[in-house]
Amino acid sequence: MDIATILGLLTGLIMVGSAMWFGGDALPFIHGPSLLITFGGTLAAVLIHFPAYRVRNAFAVARICFVSSLPEPPEVLEQFRHFALIVRRGGLLALEPIAEQQSDPFLKTGLELTASGCDRETVTAALHREKHAIAIRHASGRQLFEVMASAAPAWGMIGTLIGLTQMLSHLDDPKQIGSGLAVALLTTLYGALFAHLFCIPLAGKLESRHLEEATIRDIMLEGFLALQEEQSLGMIEERLRAWIPPQQRNEVSPDRTKAA
Amino acid sequence: MDIATILGLLTGLIMVGSAMWFGGDALPFIHGPSLLITFGGTLAAVLIHFPAYRVRNAFAVARICFVSSLPEPPEVLEQFRHFALIVRRGGLLALEPIAEQQSDPFLKTGLELTASGCDRETVTAALHREKHAIAIRHASGRQLFEVMASAAPAWGMIGTLIGLTQMLSHLDDPKQIGSGLAVALLTTLYGALFAHLFCIPLAGKLESRHLEEATIRDIMLEGFLALQEEQSLGMIEERLRAWIPPQQRNEVSPDRTKAA
Amino acid sequence: MDIATILGLLTGLIMVGSAMWFGGDALPFIHGPSLLITFGGTLAAVLIHFPAYRVRNAFAVARICFVSSLPEPPEVLEQFRHFALIVRRGGLLALEPIAEQQSDPFLKTGLELTASGCDRETVTAALHREKHAIAIRHASGRQLFEVMASAAPAWGMIGTLIGLTQMLSHLDDPKQIGSGLAVALLTTLYGALFAHLFCIPLAGKLESRHLEEATIRDIMLEGFLALQEEQSLGMIEERLRAWIPPQQRNEVSPDRTKAA
Amino acid sequence: MDIATILGLLTGLIMVGSAMWFGGDALPFIHGPSLLITFGGTLAAVLIHFPAYRVRNAFAVARICFVSSLPEPPEVLEQFRHFALIVRRGGLLALEPIAEQQSDPFLKTGLELTASGCDRETVTAALHREKHAIAIRHASGRQLFEVMASAAPAWGMIGTLIGLTQMLSHLDDPKQIGSGLAVALLTTLYGALFAHLFCIPLAGKLESRHLEEATIRDIMLEGFLALQEEQSLGMIEERLRAWIPPQQRNEVSPDRTKAA
Amino acid sequence: MDIATILGLLTGLIMVGSAMWFGGDALPFIHGPSLLITFGGTLAAVLIHFPAYRVRNAFAVARICFVSSLPEPPEVLEQFRHFALIVRRGGLLALEPIAEQQSDPFLKTGLELTASGCDRETVTAALHREKHAIAIRHASGRQLFEVMASAAPAWGMIGTLIGLTQMLSHLDDPKQIGSGLAVALLTTLYGALFAHLFCIPLAGKLESRHLEEATIRDIMLEGFLALQEEQSLGMIEERLRAWIPPQQRNEVSPDRTKAA
């Protein structure tokens, strides 16, 4: 569970909700036709823009904003220390039964290739291809959120223009101007909220996740190369630690590293 | 038929239509002079910007947003499995009668060059040139939609400014302010709708199509190179499958592939 | 004459004119002081931004939006078929009297260098330099139009702010609000019209023209290289046709080409 | 202490404060719920966008906008003149006790590596890695300020839309329009002030600091390489001065340099 | 004196002044507190963004928008013809007394290095370094104007929001709405005028000047290399003329060149 995403969304919703509630009541903010045109229009834009499989893919990718199965850098170091011990006892072939236990396809592919004794170039090429495919999927998901982030406010404005035109062309009772204007502004509010509370921050989270995953995959790739060259446990750790970004490095206790 | 494009356009139109209908009636939204200035102005901008043959070309390219004659990756695999069987039986020359049956110029050129025994470099260069020419045509069409997407809202605003000035300089009866303002806003609404329901999403679809076509052409190019080198059926398939993007790969059933 | 540019400008002017005329009368749209501040301010921005010779140059370049002396690709093919016949009869030296008849400096330079027997590298370098100088002039003209396209709406807004402030600080008679607001909005209208009917589309046309000229110059350069290598008429044509963009290629009748 | 940052912030706050104070009183500008939605929404956007450790890191980085422990170029020259004298007397090894006194990690690492007699490539690689890690941290901090600078005005607008809708749907007493509108506009004001007085200028300061630090690190790196090659004091200074940007060079008195 | 800059600024000021004057009177446009918040806020943004020496440097650089001591290309040609005559009579060493008379540091450095017989690489490297330092100074000055061009309208909007809130929360007398609104809009007007009459065009002029200076320095560098290789006067001129942009080349009379 990514607590920050949940917390951020909750914070935003509570802010908006309490602003609506304490400013009077929240009822005038719920209006079916306004919801329809803002989200229906955004959906229409997305349906035309992207082929169907990319829309499905984007929602699968969006899951990683909330739930992340990625290990942290210290856990990866721990994992590879474990693999190195196995290799020292049973040789590279001993990694084969371990590969089958992995659910992460990147780790699985890496362990299989290392166990089968592939050379450095083959392992690097295969894992880079895997990493590149993950990057494309993330970028593709991010692009969908960015398209929604620009379509939603535009459709909000279209809804407001429709509402304004209707209110203005049937202006019999000047007392209705206020409530008519209030309804017309709702679509602009929906569009802005959808873009700034969901689409733009989630696109940002996907980018952050992408950078984190790239780091983890780089550490793992270095780990497989280090296992192949059958270096000492200490040197393997040293090589992996060089790939951890300095801001996160202090999370990997150096004492424990030296003790190993 | 590209159902997503049709569905998206219908969704958008229904949203807009029902918002107009249920909010009162749709009549005040149809106004000849406002339509004229918004679309006439956009047409003027396009006529000045682009030479005539690029405007014609753009509408031809826009057709592929609605109708696509491109095969899906699994179909291309099936096609090349078929070609490989023919080559195995009758040699490369046996591809010649098949080339003549093809309507797709890329496939036709590729089959002709392969059948006539051209070397790897000639085939690659000729097909890359063909692929590049397709890319230029797509980019050229996309640019026209992008120019319209920025011209339409600008002309909508020009129409609104003209309408406002007229209403304000003949302000005898304050009761007419409402209806005058309603008419003045219509051009802004037209411009926004045209840009956000048609121009921007269709430019996006052209980009998506372009990426899909680039993938298909890459698979085909790999296929022609594989046919030349007369590899086994299994190896040809393996080489082609490496060019399918991972998101689409599961659509190509591996069982069927292995069975072949 | 470039009919599309004239037609586009006329279309735009007629749209605006009829919107003004049929919406009441066009008189309130003509206001000297508003014209002065919008166009005077834009002129001031351009005078400060660019050195004097670039402003002069930009208007010379803008001429090619309306009048184009560039031959079409089929005419260039015809020209080089003619040159090739002359070379076959009288050798490269026979091109010299022809060079003197040319008014286009690019063609003239190319013919002179070819006639004087310069080698491939000299011809290529000299003509590339000539092509690069043309590109710089076009880009320089385009930049001036782009600067005007962003200065005009800004000065329109400045004019509107001045008008609003004046109207609001002398608000004795509420009946004058309407006409005061109408006058204040005029500068915004002028700025938007100038930017979207003239500056932006003409900058676009300059870009289109630039791409066309680059194509024509590439065909000519290939032609001079082909003349030097004294190939057969058919091969010269084949080489030139490869430089014509596919969208325009069907305008060059292949039958006529083969007949030659 | 960076006096310019403090001075700039004070100038901005005094301007805003006096405009509020002398225009009547500052009380109407403080409104709890408006503060909540603007800053709560911005916080929500940041929480979703960035992983927690990058938010912590950004505030640590923001400290360098106010307090800078970086020496000026003349001080660095003075430092390395001092180091060079030590090396002349006691050899490179004599730098070791000095390394332990340094609090700046870059300088410490450089002195340690130089003292231990590492070769040019090792020193350069290690210090470039250190410099790159600093650059990433700065860019990461700057990005957070830029995200806030675009989220704050957006949430200000959302707050204003909520306030407007509330005011308009309970429009019983037309006398309340004014005060309702005033409250609704406050969130837009908060968002604009937060973005333009804090986020954007501080992001700019982080960029300026980054450029300054890059210069200082380049001078230091050159200094370590010069120490290794044990050149004369004059030549070491000459090499370091070449890395000082010309605008700052006159601050380093050349007379003193020659005297050394 | 750069007449175009002066003329442009005067044109803009006269346009604005007459629009204010003839539309009533200019008095309501001068308002101390509004001037304070717009320019004070912009100053605050600049103080935080840039280190102090870059602000000082920017105003020094801005001088070249008004006064330019740069020679025109024909004058540079004349200068180097003069230098070439001196070298022909007295050898490279004869340039030394001339170097001391020069006030332009680039020309001085070039003459000194050439007189002292430095080789091609040393002269090129030293003058490129000098040219690069000038480019950095220009870019740094331009960036400051661009930051002001985006800060001024933002602070204008902040001032308007403060003014609106004040007016709306003390809305006792509806007759005061007009004058209150007029004062509130003034800051937006100040910000827009400062950005579009000063900051943006002057940033543009700095860019134009930068391009001109780069051309002049390239001609001079070529001149020093030509002097070293002691070619004939005619060849030196031919080499220098190749560096003059074609638009300016006709200003350099070829007849005079040939006569020399």
Coordinates of C-alpha atoms in Angstrom, one line a residue, chain B residues 36-37 40-41 43-45 47-51 53-54 56-57 133 136-137 140 143 150 154-155 157-158 161-162 164-166 168-171, chain C residues 4-5 8-9 11-12 15-16 19-20 23 25 28-29 178-179 181-182 185-186 188-189 192 196-197 201-202 204-205 207-208 212 246-248:
Chain B
L36 CA -20.0 31.2 -40.1
I37 CA -17.5 33.3 -38.3
G40 CA -15.1 30.5 -41.8
G41 CA -12.2 32.0 -39.7
L43 CA -10.9 27.7 -42.7
A44 CA -9.3 31.0 -43.6
A45 CA -6.4 30.3 -41.2
L47 CA -6.1 28.1 -46.3
I48 CA -3.3 30.7 -45.6
H49 CA -1.2 28.3 -43.5
F50 CA -1.0 25.2 -45.7
P51 CA -0.5 24.7 -49.5
Y53 CA -2.3 19.7 -51.6
R54 CA -1.5 19.3 -47.9
R56 CA -6.4 17.5 -49.4
N57 CA -3.9 15.1 -48.1
A133 CA 7.1 8.6 -46.5
I136 CA 5.7 12.3 -43.1
R137 CA 2.1 12.0 -44.4
S140 CA 1.5 16.4 -42.0
Q143 CA -0.2 19.2 -37.9
S150 CA -5.6 26.4 -32.0
A154 CA -9.2 31.9 -31.2
W155 CA -11.9 32.6 -33.9
M157 CA -13.1 34.5 -29.1
I158 CA -13.0 36.9 -32.1
L161 CA -15.7 40.0 -29.0
I162 CA -17.6 41.2 -32.1
L164 CA -20.2 41.8 -27.3
T165 CA -19.2 45.1 -29.0
Q166 CA -22.4 45.0 -31.0
L168 CA -22.9 46.9 -25.9
S169 CA -23.0 49.7 -28.4
H170 CA -26.8 49.4 -29.0
L171 CA -27.8 48.9 -25.4
Chain C
A4 CA -4.7 30.1 -51.4
T5 CA -3.2 33.0 -49.3
G8 CA -7.8 32.7 -47.1
L9 CA -7.3 36.4 -46.3
T11 CA -12.5 34.5 -46.5
G12 CA -11.4 35.8 -43.1
M15 CA -16.4 36.5 -42.4
V16 CA -15.5 39.3 -40.0
A19 CA -20.5 39.4 -38.9
M20 CA -20.1 43.1 -38.2
G23 CA -25.2 42.1 -36.6
D25 CA -23.6 48.1 -38.5
P28 CA -18.8 51.1 -34.1
F29 CA -15.9 48.8 -35.0
G178 CA -22.3 49.9 -22.4
S179 CA -20.7 52.1 -25.0
L181 CA -17.1 48.9 -22.5
A182 CA -17.7 48.4 -26.3
L185 CA -13.1 45.8 -26.0
L186 CA -12.2 47.0 -29.5
T188 CA -8.6 43.3 -27.7
L189 CA -10.6 42.5 -30.9
A192 CA -6.8 39.1 -31.8
H196 CA -5.1 35.2 -35.9
L197 CA -5.9 36.4 -39.4
P201 CA -1.3 32.1 -40.6
L202 CA 1.4 34.1 -42.5
G204 CA 2.6 29.2 -41.0
K205 CA 2.7 30.0 -44.8
E207 CA 7.1 27.7 -42.9
S208 CA 5.2 25.8 -45.6
E212 CA 8.7 23.6 -50.5
P246 CA 5.3 11.1 -52.3
Q247 CA 2.2 13.3 -51.9
Q248 CA 3.3 15.4 -54.9

